[in-house]
Short mmCIF file of C-alpha atoms and ligand atoms in Angstrom, two decimals:
data_model
loop_
_atom_site.label_atom_id
_atom_site.label_comp_id
_atom_site.label_asym_id
_atom_site.label_seq_id
_atom_site.Cartn_x
_atom_site.Cartn_y
_atom_site.Cartn_z
CA UNK A 19 -122.82 -161.58 111.86
CA UNK A 20 -120.18 -159.37 109.93
CA UNK A 21 -121.46 -157.58 107.17
CA UNK A 22 -119.37 -155.22 105.26
CA UNK A 23 -120.48 -153.52 102.06
CA UNK A 24 -118.70 -151.34 99.73
CA UNK A 25 -115.94 -150.60 102.28
CA UNK A 26 -113.58 -148.17 100.18
CA UNK A 27 -110.44 -146.39 102.96
CA UNK A 28 -108.07 -143.66 101.89
CA UNK A 29 -105.42 -141.95 103.72
CA UNK A 30 -104.77 -139.11 101.61
CA UNK A 31 -103.71 -140.18 98.34
CA UNK A 32 -103.31 -144.17 99.23
CA UNK A 33 -106.10 -146.57 98.62
CA UNK A 34 -106.13 -148.68 101.60
CA UNK A 35 -108.97 -150.31 100.54
CA UNK A 36 -110.69 -150.71 98.29
CA UNK A 37 -114.85 -151.36 97.47
CA UNK A 38 -114.76 -154.04 100.00
CA UNK A 39 -117.98 -156.65 100.60
CA UNK A 40 -118.51 -159.37 102.52
CA UNK A 41 -120.12 -161.65 104.75
CA UNK A 42 -119.55 -163.78 107.99
CA UNK A 43 -121.52 -165.57 109.58
CA UNK A 44 -121.96 -166.15 113.63
CA UNK A 45 -119.00 -169.25 114.37
CA UNK A 46 -116.93 -169.18 111.50
CA UNK A 47 -113.19 -168.88 111.77
CA UNK A 48 -111.48 -166.67 108.54
CA UNK A 49 -108.29 -165.83 107.80
CA UNK A 50 -107.06 -163.13 106.34
CA UNK A 51 -103.95 -164.01 104.33
CA UNK A 52 -101.67 -160.62 102.33
CA UNK A 53 -98.69 -159.57 101.26
CA UNK A 54 -97.15 -156.53 103.52
CA UNK A 55 -99.29 -153.57 102.96
CA UNK A 56 -102.08 -155.32 102.10
CA UNK A 57 -104.70 -153.90 103.63
CA UNK A 58 -105.44 -156.34 106.16
CA UNK A 59 -104.78 -153.89 109.74
CA UNK A 60 -106.73 -151.44 108.43
CA UNK A 61 -109.64 -153.64 106.80
CA UNK A 62 -109.39 -154.71 110.96
CA UNK A 63 -109.41 -151.44 112.36
CA UNK A 64 -112.16 -150.56 110.53
CA UNK A 65 -114.19 -153.42 111.88
CA UNK A 66 -113.36 -153.09 115.08
CA UNK A 67 -114.49 -149.52 114.76
CA UNK A 68 -111.29 -147.39 115.23
CA UNK A 69 -111.19 -146.50 111.99
CA UNK A 70 -114.00 -145.08 110.39
CA UNK A 71 -113.86 -145.94 106.52
CA UNK A 72 -113.96 -143.46 103.57
CA UNK A 73 -117.36 -145.04 102.40
CA UNK A 74 -119.37 -147.87 102.93
CA UNK A 75 -120.46 -149.31 105.97
CA UNK A 76 -120.39 -152.75 109.01
CA UNK A 77 -123.41 -154.60 109.94
CA UNK A 78 -122.62 -156.10 113.45
CA UNK A 79 -125.69 -158.56 114.33
CA UNK A 80 -127.12 -156.17 111.94
CA UNK A 81 -126.44 -153.19 113.24
CA UNK A 82 -124.89 -150.11 111.55
CA UNK A 83 -121.20 -149.89 113.21
CA UNK A 84 -121.18 -145.98 112.66
CA UNK A 85 -124.85 -145.53 114.68
CA UNK A 86 -124.46 -148.62 117.15
CA UNK A 87 -120.55 -147.91 118.14
CA UNK A 88 -120.63 -149.07 121.77
CA UNK A 89 -122.91 -152.27 120.86
CA UNK A 90 -120.52 -153.08 118.51
CA UNK A 91 -117.47 -152.55 120.02
CA UNK A 92 -119.24 -154.21 123.96
CA UNK A 93 -119.47 -157.60 121.74
CA UNK A 94 -115.39 -157.50 119.65
CA UNK A 95 -112.16 -158.60 121.22
CA UNK A 96 -109.80 -156.83 119.59
CA UNK A 97 -106.07 -157.58 118.97
CA UNK A 98 -104.35 -154.59 117.57
CA UNK A 99 -101.24 -155.86 115.56
CA UNK A 100 -98.91 -154.15 118.16
CA UNK A 101 -100.57 -154.94 121.77
CA UNK A 102 -101.60 -152.18 123.55
CA UNK A 103 -100.26 -152.48 126.27
CA UNK A 104 -99.42 -149.63 130.05
CA UNK A 105 -96.17 -150.63 130.23
CA UNK A 106 -96.01 -148.58 133.56
CA UNK A 107 -98.66 -151.41 135.21
CA UNK A 108 -98.54 -154.70 136.42
CA UNK A 109 -99.82 -157.42 134.02
CA UNK A 110 -102.38 -157.87 137.00
CA UNK A 111 -103.47 -154.14 137.19
CA UNK A 112 -103.64 -153.71 132.95
CA UNK A 113 -106.74 -156.91 132.99
CA UNK A 114 -108.23 -155.61 135.94
CA UNK A 115 -108.37 -152.25 133.66
CA UNK A 116 -109.23 -154.07 130.79
CA UNK A 117 -111.87 -156.17 132.48
CA UNK A 118 -113.58 -152.92 133.72
CA UNK A 119 -113.47 -150.77 130.97
CA UNK A 120 -115.25 -153.34 129.01
CA UNK A 121 -117.88 -154.02 131.41
CA UNK A 122 -117.45 -156.60 133.79
CA UNK A 123 -119.27 -156.13 137.02
CA UNK A 124 -117.28 -155.64 140.30
CA UNK A 125 -117.61 -158.83 141.52
CA UNK A 126 -116.68 -160.74 138.64
CA UNK A 127 -113.48 -158.77 138.22
CA UNK A 128 -111.33 -161.15 140.28
CA UNK A 129 -112.10 -164.60 138.78
CA UNK A 130 -112.11 -162.88 135.02
CA UNK A 131 -108.69 -161.93 135.48
CA UNK A 132 -107.80 -164.89 137.25
CA UNK A 133 -109.76 -166.46 134.32
CA UNK A 134 -108.03 -165.29 131.48
CA UNK A 135 -104.69 -165.22 132.97
CA UNK A 136 -104.79 -169.00 133.35
CA UNK A 137 -106.18 -169.50 129.98
CA UNK A 138 -102.99 -167.29 128.53
CA UNK A 139 -100.43 -168.72 130.71
CA UNK A 140 -99.54 -165.12 132.80
CA UNK A 141 -100.12 -166.33 136.07
CA UNK A 142 -96.17 -166.62 136.66
CA UNK A 143 -96.14 -163.39 135.63
CA UNK A 144 -99.04 -161.55 137.31
CA UNK A 145 -97.06 -158.91 139.07
CA UNK A 146 -94.44 -158.03 136.85
CA UNK A 147 -94.30 -154.33 135.25
CA UNK A 148 -95.45 -154.87 131.76
CA UNK A 149 -92.23 -153.17 130.55
CA UNK A 150 -90.13 -155.51 131.14
CA UNK A 151 -91.59 -158.90 129.52
CA UNK A 152 -90.86 -160.05 126.75
CA UNK A 153 -92.12 -159.78 123.75
CA UNK A 154 -94.07 -163.14 123.47
CA UNK A 155 -95.76 -162.49 127.35
CA UNK A 156 -96.57 -159.13 125.94
CA UNK A 157 -98.17 -160.63 122.81
CA UNK A 158 -100.11 -162.88 125.24
CA UNK A 159 -101.45 -160.28 127.78
CA UNK A 160 -103.10 -158.90 124.43
CA UNK A 161 -104.32 -161.58 124.14
CA UNK A 162 -105.97 -161.77 127.29
CA UNK A 163 -106.96 -158.35 127.33
CA UNK A 164 -109.27 -159.67 124.06
CA UNK A 165 -110.75 -162.48 125.48
CA UNK A 166 -111.18 -161.27 128.82
CA UNK A 167 -115.16 -160.52 128.14
CA UNK A 168 -116.09 -163.49 126.30
CA UNK A 169 -116.84 -161.18 123.36
CA UNK A 170 -119.29 -162.88 120.39
CA UNK A 171 -116.44 -162.02 117.70
CA UNK A 172 -113.14 -162.04 118.39
CA UNK A 173 -110.86 -159.70 115.72
CA UNK A 174 -107.39 -160.59 115.79
CA UNK A 175 -104.61 -159.17 113.64
CA UNK A 176 -101.22 -161.35 114.01
CA UNK A 177 -101.89 -163.01 116.80
CA UNK A 178 -99.34 -166.13 117.18
CA UNK A 179 -96.53 -163.35 116.17
CA UNK A 180 -93.82 -163.60 118.64
CA UNK A 181 -95.17 -166.27 120.32
CA UNK A 182 -92.83 -169.15 121.35
CA UNK A 183 -94.45 -173.20 119.47
CA UNK A 184 -95.87 -174.00 122.79
CA UNK A 185 -97.82 -170.85 123.33
CA UNK A 186 -98.64 -171.11 119.24
CA UNK A 187 -99.78 -174.07 119.72
CA UNK A 188 -102.17 -173.28 123.13
CA UNK A 189 -103.35 -170.14 120.95
CA UNK A 190 -104.70 -173.03 118.20
CA UNK A 191 -106.15 -174.99 121.15
CA UNK A 192 -108.40 -171.90 122.03
CA UNK A 193 -109.59 -171.51 118.13
CA UNK A 194 -110.94 -174.77 118.57
CA UNK A 195 -112.20 -174.63 121.65
CA UNK A 196 -114.45 -171.33 121.01
CA UNK A 197 -115.38 -172.33 117.15
CA UNK A 198 -118.49 -172.63 116.36
CA UNK A 199 -119.45 -170.84 119.56
CA UNK A 200 -118.02 -167.37 118.41
CA UNK A 201 -117.47 -165.62 115.00
CA UNK A 202 -112.92 -165.24 115.03
CA UNK A 203 -111.70 -163.38 112.27
CA UNK A 204 -107.55 -163.41 112.35
CA UNK A 205 -104.33 -161.88 109.70
CA UNK A 206 -101.30 -163.86 110.12
CA UNK A 207 -98.57 -164.91 107.89
CA UNK A 208 -98.01 -168.20 108.87
CA UNK A 209 -100.31 -170.24 106.14
CA UNK A 210 -100.33 -173.32 108.25
CA UNK A 211 -101.75 -172.06 111.04
CA UNK A 212 -104.43 -170.80 108.32
CA UNK A 213 -104.37 -174.41 107.30
CA UNK A 214 -105.26 -175.75 111.00
CA UNK A 215 -107.73 -172.96 112.12
CA UNK A 216 -109.56 -171.14 109.72
CA UNK A 217 -112.03 -172.54 107.51
CA UNK A 218 -112.23 -169.79 104.96
CA UNK A 219 -109.76 -167.53 103.57
CA UNK A 220 -109.82 -164.45 102.67
CA UNK A 221 -106.93 -163.48 100.50
CA UNK A 222 -106.52 -159.39 100.11
CA UNK A 223 -104.15 -157.92 97.92
CA UNK A 224 -103.61 -154.01 96.70
CA UNK A 225 -107.06 -153.47 99.00
CA UNK A 226 -109.27 -155.41 97.38
CA UNK A 227 -110.22 -159.16 98.10
CA UNK A 228 -108.89 -161.80 95.60
CA UNK A 229 -110.48 -164.46 97.25
CA UNK A 230 -112.50 -165.87 99.50
CA UNK A 231 -113.19 -169.57 99.42
CA UNK A 232 -113.02 -172.17 102.48
CA UNK A 233 -109.35 -173.59 103.10
CA UNK A 234 -110.95 -176.99 101.08
CA UNK A 235 -112.29 -175.09 98.22
CA UNK A 236 -109.04 -173.32 97.41
CA UNK A 237 -106.44 -176.59 98.18
CA UNK A 238 -109.23 -178.38 95.95
CA UNK A 239 -109.48 -175.47 93.29
CA UNK A 240 -105.53 -176.46 92.74
CA UNK A 241 -104.93 -180.03 93.01
CA UNK A 242 -100.93 -181.34 94.46
CA UNK A 243 -100.53 -177.47 95.42
CA UNK A 244 -100.17 -176.81 98.76
CA UNK A 245 -101.69 -173.46 100.44
CA UNK A 246 -97.90 -171.36 100.11
CA UNK A 247 -97.73 -172.39 96.48
CA UNK A 248 -101.00 -171.34 95.84
CA UNK A 249 -100.81 -167.66 97.76
CA UNK A 250 -97.51 -167.44 95.62
CA UNK A 251 -99.10 -167.93 92.73
CA UNK A 252 -102.16 -165.59 93.35
CA UNK A 253 -99.41 -162.74 94.63
CA UNK A 254 -96.63 -162.62 92.22
CA UNK A 255 -93.92 -161.04 93.68
CA UNK A 256 -93.21 -158.77 90.40
CA UNK A 257 -96.18 -157.23 91.53
CA UNK A 258 -94.71 -155.04 93.94
CA UNK A 259 -94.74 -151.32 93.54
CA UNK A 260 -93.28 -148.70 95.23
CA UNK A 261 -96.60 -147.78 97.38
CA UNK A 262 -97.41 -151.79 98.43
CA UNK B 17 -120.48 -143.31 135.79
CA UNK B 18 -118.13 -145.54 136.55
CA UNK B 19 -115.79 -145.56 133.32
CA UNK B 20 -114.53 -142.04 134.28
CA UNK B 21 -113.79 -143.74 137.11
CA UNK B 22 -111.57 -146.33 136.36
CA UNK B 23 -109.97 -143.82 134.05
CA UNK B 24 -109.78 -140.80 136.33
CA UNK B 25 -107.90 -143.46 138.49
CA UNK B 26 -105.76 -145.00 135.95
CA UNK B 27 -105.02 -141.45 134.83
CA UNK B 28 -103.72 -140.84 138.36
CA UNK B 29 -101.73 -144.07 138.98
CA UNK B 30 -100.02 -142.97 135.69
CA UNK B 31 -98.70 -139.96 136.88
CA UNK B 32 -97.09 -141.27 139.93
CA UNK B 33 -95.41 -143.09 138.42
CA UNK B 34 -94.09 -141.01 135.73
CA UNK B 35 -90.92 -139.16 136.46
CA UNK B 36 -91.89 -136.47 135.10
CA UNK B 37 -94.64 -135.60 136.96
CA UNK B 38 -93.11 -135.94 140.17
CA UNK B 39 -90.37 -134.36 139.18
CA UNK B 40 -93.32 -131.49 138.12
CA UNK B 41 -94.09 -131.94 141.58
CA UNK B 42 -91.28 -131.50 143.37
CA UNK B 43 -90.08 -128.54 140.97
CA UNK B 44 -92.95 -126.94 141.91
CA UNK B 45 -93.22 -127.20 145.22
CA UNK B 46 -89.57 -125.94 145.76
CA UNK B 47 -90.03 -123.17 143.13
CA UNK B 48 -93.45 -121.60 145.28
CA UNK B 49 -91.03 -122.40 148.35
CA UNK B 50 -88.74 -120.13 147.30
CA UNK B 51 -90.91 -117.58 145.74
CA UNK B 52 -93.27 -117.58 149.36
CA UNK B 53 -90.56 -117.18 151.29
CA UNK B 54 -89.34 -113.76 148.70
CA UNK B 55 -92.45 -112.44 148.41
CA UNK B 56 -93.27 -112.31 152.24
CA UNK B 57 -89.96 -111.26 153.22
CA UNK B 58 -89.94 -108.31 151.54
CA UNK B 59 -93.74 -107.40 151.31
CA UNK B 60 -94.01 -107.55 154.89
CA UNK B 61 -97.71 -108.04 154.70
CA UNK B 62 -99.89 -111.07 155.39
CA UNK B 63 -101.38 -111.47 152.31
CA UNK B 64 -101.29 -114.31 149.65
CA UNK B 65 -102.25 -111.89 146.71
CA UNK B 66 -98.50 -111.56 145.34
CA UNK B 67 -97.73 -115.49 145.77
CA UNK B 68 -100.99 -115.91 143.96
CA UNK B 69 -99.81 -114.20 140.73
CA UNK B 70 -96.61 -115.68 140.52
CA UNK B 71 -97.89 -119.38 140.65
CA UNK B 72 -100.45 -118.18 138.05
CA UNK B 73 -97.87 -117.40 135.86
CA UNK B 74 -95.92 -120.30 136.90
CA UNK B 75 -98.91 -122.47 135.72
CA UNK B 76 -98.39 -121.11 132.54
CA UNK B 77 -95.42 -122.66 131.41
CA UNK B 78 -96.06 -125.90 134.30
CA UNK B 79 -98.95 -127.25 132.82
CA UNK B 80 -98.28 -128.59 129.73
CA UNK B 81 -95.47 -129.78 131.17
CA UNK B 82 -97.53 -132.51 132.46
CA UNK B 83 -100.92 -132.02 130.08
CA UNK B 84 -99.25 -133.13 127.54
CA UNK B 85 -98.75 -136.77 127.48
CA UNK B 86 -102.73 -137.19 128.08
CA UNK B 87 -103.44 -138.26 124.72
CA UNK B 88 -100.02 -137.62 122.68
CA UNK B 89 -98.83 -140.83 125.06
CA UNK B 90 -101.33 -143.03 124.32
CA UNK B 91 -101.75 -142.60 120.73
CA UNK B 92 -98.25 -142.63 120.02
CA UNK B 93 -98.08 -146.17 121.97
CA UNK B 94 -100.97 -147.35 120.46
CA UNK B 95 -102.97 -148.00 123.54
CA UNK B 96 -105.43 -145.34 122.14
CA UNK B 97 -105.68 -148.41 119.97
CA UNK B 98 -107.28 -149.84 122.88
CA UNK B 99 -108.79 -147.86 124.83
CA UNK B 100 -110.93 -146.48 121.28
CA UNK B 101 -112.25 -150.22 121.19
CA UNK B 102 -113.50 -150.85 124.31
CA UNK B 103 -116.94 -150.02 125.03
CA UNK B 104 -116.65 -146.82 126.25
CA UNK B 105 -117.49 -143.65 125.06
CA UNK B 106 -115.64 -140.66 124.18
CA UNK B 107 -117.15 -138.02 126.34
CA UNK B 108 -115.91 -140.36 129.33
CA UNK B 109 -112.52 -140.99 128.30
CA UNK B 110 -112.02 -136.91 127.70
CA UNK B 111 -114.03 -136.01 130.21
CA UNK B 112 -111.95 -138.96 132.55
CA UNK B 113 -108.70 -137.60 131.12
CA UNK B 114 -109.63 -134.29 132.54
CA UNK B 115 -110.32 -135.07 135.72
CA UNK B 116 -107.31 -137.24 136.10
CA UNK B 117 -105.20 -134.14 135.54
CA UNK B 118 -107.17 -131.96 136.86
CA UNK B 119 -106.98 -133.86 140.41
CA UNK B 120 -103.01 -134.13 139.95
CA UNK B 121 -103.31 -130.24 139.43
CA UNK B 122 -105.56 -130.07 142.49
CA UNK B 123 -102.76 -131.64 144.11
CA UNK B 124 -99.95 -128.94 143.56
CA UNK B 125 -102.32 -126.02 144.36
CA UNK B 126 -103.45 -127.88 147.63
CA UNK B 127 -99.74 -126.27 148.86
CA UNK B 128 -100.89 -123.14 148.79
CA UNK B 129 -103.14 -123.90 151.66
CA UNK B 130 -99.67 -124.41 153.94
CA UNK B 131 -98.26 -120.81 153.09
CA UNK B 132 -101.52 -120.27 154.30
CA UNK B 133 -101.66 -121.27 158.04
CA UNK B 134 -97.69 -119.84 157.35
CA UNK B 135 -99.22 -116.36 157.16
CA UNK B 136 -102.26 -117.30 159.73
CA UNK B 137 -99.84 -118.08 162.59
CA UNK B 138 -97.66 -115.04 161.79
CA UNK B 139 -100.46 -112.38 161.56
CA UNK B 140 -103.71 -111.27 160.47
CA UNK B 141 -104.22 -112.26 156.72
CA UNK B 142 -107.88 -111.01 155.25
CA UNK B 143 -109.40 -114.96 154.97
CA UNK B 144 -112.20 -114.03 152.51
CA UNK B 145 -109.76 -113.27 150.09
CA UNK B 146 -107.03 -116.01 150.91
CA UNK B 147 -109.95 -118.44 150.06
CA UNK B 148 -111.06 -116.41 147.13
CA UNK B 149 -107.71 -116.28 145.36
CA UNK B 150 -107.13 -120.01 145.70
CA UNK B 151 -110.62 -120.50 144.47
CA UNK B 152 -109.22 -118.35 141.27
CA UNK B 153 -106.25 -120.14 140.53
CA UNK B 154 -107.89 -123.20 141.39
CA UNK B 155 -110.40 -122.53 138.24
CA UNK B 156 -107.71 -120.88 136.31
CA UNK B 157 -105.59 -123.80 136.00
CA UNK B 158 -108.53 -125.69 135.49
CA UNK B 159 -108.78 -123.76 132.29
CA UNK B 160 -105.03 -124.43 131.69
CA UNK B 161 -105.12 -127.99 131.55
CA UNK B 162 -108.10 -128.62 130.10
CA UNK B 163 -106.45 -126.53 126.63
CA UNK B 164 -103.48 -128.51 127.29
CA UNK B 165 -105.60 -132.00 127.36
CA UNK B 166 -107.40 -130.32 124.20
CA UNK B 167 -103.74 -129.61 122.39
CA UNK B 168 -102.83 -133.29 123.49
CA UNK B 169 -105.52 -134.71 121.89
CA UNK B 170 -104.37 -133.70 118.32
CA UNK B 171 -100.89 -134.79 117.66
CA UNK B 172 -99.15 -137.90 118.84
CA UNK B 173 -95.95 -136.32 119.45
CA UNK B 174 -95.37 -134.71 123.44
CA UNK B 175 -93.54 -132.04 122.70
CA UNK B 176 -96.02 -130.36 119.32
CA UNK B 177 -98.80 -130.85 122.14
CA UNK B 178 -96.98 -128.89 124.38
CA UNK B 179 -95.89 -126.22 122.03
CA UNK B 180 -99.40 -125.74 121.21
CA UNK B 181 -100.70 -125.56 124.19
CA UNK B 182 -98.10 -122.91 125.07
CA UNK B 183 -99.14 -120.96 122.07
CA UNK B 184 -102.81 -121.43 122.77
CA UNK B 185 -101.64 -120.20 126.93
CA UNK B 186 -99.48 -117.36 126.11
CA UNK B 187 -102.27 -115.79 123.60
CA UNK B 188 -105.13 -116.08 126.71
CA UNK B 189 -102.74 -115.54 129.59
CA UNK B 190 -100.80 -112.05 127.42
CA UNK B 191 -103.54 -110.91 125.41
CA UNK B 192 -104.30 -108.39 128.04
CA UNK B 193 -100.78 -106.80 127.57
CA UNK B 194 -101.96 -106.24 123.55
CA UNK B 195 -105.04 -104.44 124.52
CA UNK B 196 -103.15 -100.80 124.26
CA UNK B 197 -102.10 -101.18 121.07
CA UNK B 198 -105.55 -101.80 119.73
CA UNK B 199 -108.94 -100.13 119.38
CA UNK B 200 -111.66 -99.90 121.58
CA UNK B 201 -113.77 -102.23 121.08
CA UNK B 202 -111.14 -105.41 120.22
CA UNK B 203 -109.33 -103.57 123.60
CA UNK B 204 -112.41 -104.69 125.21
CA UNK B 205 -112.23 -108.04 123.75
CA UNK B 206 -108.86 -108.57 124.97
CA UNK B 207 -109.51 -107.74 128.47
CA UNK B 208 -112.50 -110.21 128.83
CA UNK B 209 -110.20 -112.79 126.79
CA UNK B 210 -107.43 -112.73 129.61
CA UNK B 211 -107.26 -115.12 132.04
CA UNK B 212 -105.24 -112.77 133.79
CA UNK B 213 -108.75 -110.31 133.99
CA UNK B 214 -110.40 -112.56 135.83
CA UNK B 215 -107.90 -114.48 138.15
CA UNK B 216 -107.48 -110.68 139.43
CA UNK B 217 -110.75 -109.84 140.86
CA UNK B 218 -110.46 -113.41 142.82
CA UNK B 219 -107.57 -112.60 144.68
CA UNK B 220 -108.83 -109.14 146.18
CA UNK B 221 -112.00 -111.26 147.39
CA UNK B 222 -114.58 -110.73 144.61
CA UNK B 223 -116.03 -113.76 143.16
CA UNK B 224 -118.32 -112.43 140.37
CA UNK B 225 -121.00 -114.89 138.10
CA UNK B 226 -119.08 -113.47 135.15
CA UNK B 227 -114.84 -114.96 135.99
CA UNK B 228 -116.98 -118.07 137.32
CA UNK B 229 -119.02 -118.33 133.90
CA UNK B 230 -115.61 -117.49 131.95
CA UNK B 231 -113.59 -120.22 133.83
CA UNK B 232 -116.03 -122.88 133.11
CA UNK B 233 -117.57 -121.81 129.91
CA UNK B 234 -113.98 -122.60 128.74
CA UNK B 235 -113.23 -125.62 130.16
CA UNK B 236 -116.37 -127.02 129.10
CA UNK B 237 -115.56 -125.68 125.82
CA UNK B 238 -111.83 -127.03 125.56
CA UNK B 239 -113.23 -130.39 126.43
CA UNK B 240 -116.26 -130.39 123.99
CA UNK B 241 -113.80 -129.76 121.06
CA UNK B 242 -111.24 -132.45 122.43
CA UNK B 243 -113.84 -134.86 121.81
CA UNK B 244 -114.52 -133.92 118.34
CA UNK B 245 -110.85 -133.77 117.97
CA UNK B 246 -110.86 -137.51 119.35
CA UNK B 247 -114.21 -138.80 118.37
CA UNK B 248 -112.94 -138.03 114.55
CA UNK B 249 -109.66 -138.85 114.77
CA UNK B 250 -108.08 -136.14 113.98
CA UNK B 251 -104.69 -136.76 114.81
CA UNK B 252 -103.68 -138.74 111.79
N1 ATP C 313 -102.40 -144.44 109.49
C1 ATP C 313 -102.15 -144.53 107.69
N2 ATP C 313 -101.72 -143.36 107.07
C2 ATP C 313 -101.29 -143.47 105.80
N3 ATP C 313 -101.59 -144.22 105.29
C3 ATP C 313 -101.70 -145.49 106.18
C4 ATP C 313 -101.90 -145.83 107.24
N4 ATP C 313 -102.19 -146.71 108.03
C5 ATP C 313 -101.80 -147.63 106.88
N5 ATP C 313 -101.75 -147.15 105.19
C6 ATP C 313 -101.07 -147.99 104.59
O1 ATP C 313 -102.61 -148.89 104.18
C7 ATP C 313 -101.97 -149.88 103.53
C8 ATP C 313 -102.18 -151.07 104.11
O2 ATP C 313 -101.91 -151.02 105.12
P1 ATP C 313 -102.04 -151.99 106.22
O3 ATP C 313 -101.31 -151.79 107.78
O4 ATP C 313 -104.06 -152.51 106.00
O5 ATP C 313 -101.46 -153.32 105.88
P2 ATP C 313 -101.28 -154.51 106.50
O6 ATP C 313 -102.26 -156.06 105.34
O7 ATP C 313 -101.72 -154.65 107.21
O8 ATP C 313 -99.48 -155.12 106.46
P3 ATP C 313 -98.87 -156.02 106.99
O9 ATP C 313 -98.61 -157.00 106.88
O10 ATP C 313 -97.14 -155.53 106.86
O11 ATP C 313 -99.18 -156.10 108.42
C9 ATP C 313 -100.64 -149.42 103.38
O12 ATP C 313 -100.06 -148.82 101.78
C10 ATP C 313 -99.93 -148.58 104.19
O13 ATP C 313 -99.08 -147.77 103.72
MG1 MG C 314 -100.88 -155.40 109.31
#
């Protein structure tokens, strides 16, 4: 479903990604782990075709996203690291705007918006201005716009940051519901979350993929250790550098 | 395309919800009213030619104030990341945003219709010259808005966007005043380059194809460059 080939990304002198390649099949749920500044957000931005890589390419369903950008964007729901919200709109206005930009036909606008508001528990605030909502609600609106058109692929950058435990459970349930039907890539700093939702782990460190394994396989490789121990082992704190 | 319409609608809503745009609208209209009164009181003539000239001059300062947010705001709040990852073509984004601002600008220009009614009531204005004057003002403003949109596509800071549009608009508008300091071919070029030259024709009732082409190609050029800037994320 998603193939990344030799991706590199430089921001001036900073090498954010260094020759990253991987393949993700249909229906997989993949968790991206890595320290702050490892390159997770940059990688997701490239996959969502917001940034173009310095070199290398990405194929979505066999098509190069550099040339079939609209096709790729139609099939990807993307939640950026900071939820991209127009604070002067109400929740309903915003979701409607998102639905229209995502090619949902006019007749289905209302049902789609209603459905996604139910899924993300936004009904109660539907007519409030986004500017006045709490962080968790903003995050939920971000998730709602990503899933509103039922895309084949979901790319979620720290989807559960700022959510309360009930909502985190809800997001996990959502992942479970769409498992095997949709391809999901998520990044997070909550390791237990990866253990519960993802089937496969990619650990990124300084722009390189250092682990690409199933969760079970990784845990089996280091018997007796938790995911957190393994993560700390692979990303020793003394390796912290100024450019991280 | 439907998406252009969606974006136009969103842009217009954003204008009416944001305080800056409403202040611009109120201030502009009041300032124009004062000038209208002063000019008519002084000239005792039923013509809007001088009013148009003042308005044209004011637009150089006003337009960047409401176009600066067009792209810069989206970039600084991160909504650009949303807009550019939805299946919306860059052309639709640029054209939609331009039309949104242009419609808002048209609203300001449409207040001049009231002035026309006033002079029509009290005198016998040259109707054709007034109509072409408004058309000229409208086209010229269309170019100013396009320049503002282009400058906004370069940066994530609204202040920088406003300053760069001022730089471009000043050189466009005032280039004619420098023409006496340069040699003949350059003089001709500067005269052609200046928006003032072209607007002057409209205000005396002459609609020359050359002037229309000047404005339309200017608008097209700015939007084309804005599209390139959006497509290549040149603001980084
Ligand atoms: N627009 C940019 N300009 C310059 N450098 C950038 C830019 N975006 C990211 N970087 C650099 O790229 C590297 C990777 O950043 P990225 O945001 O991808 O990290 P991350 O893994 O998402 O971190 P976090 O866990 O904090 O979200 C960092 O060194 C960062 O400074
Ligand atoms: Mg990140």
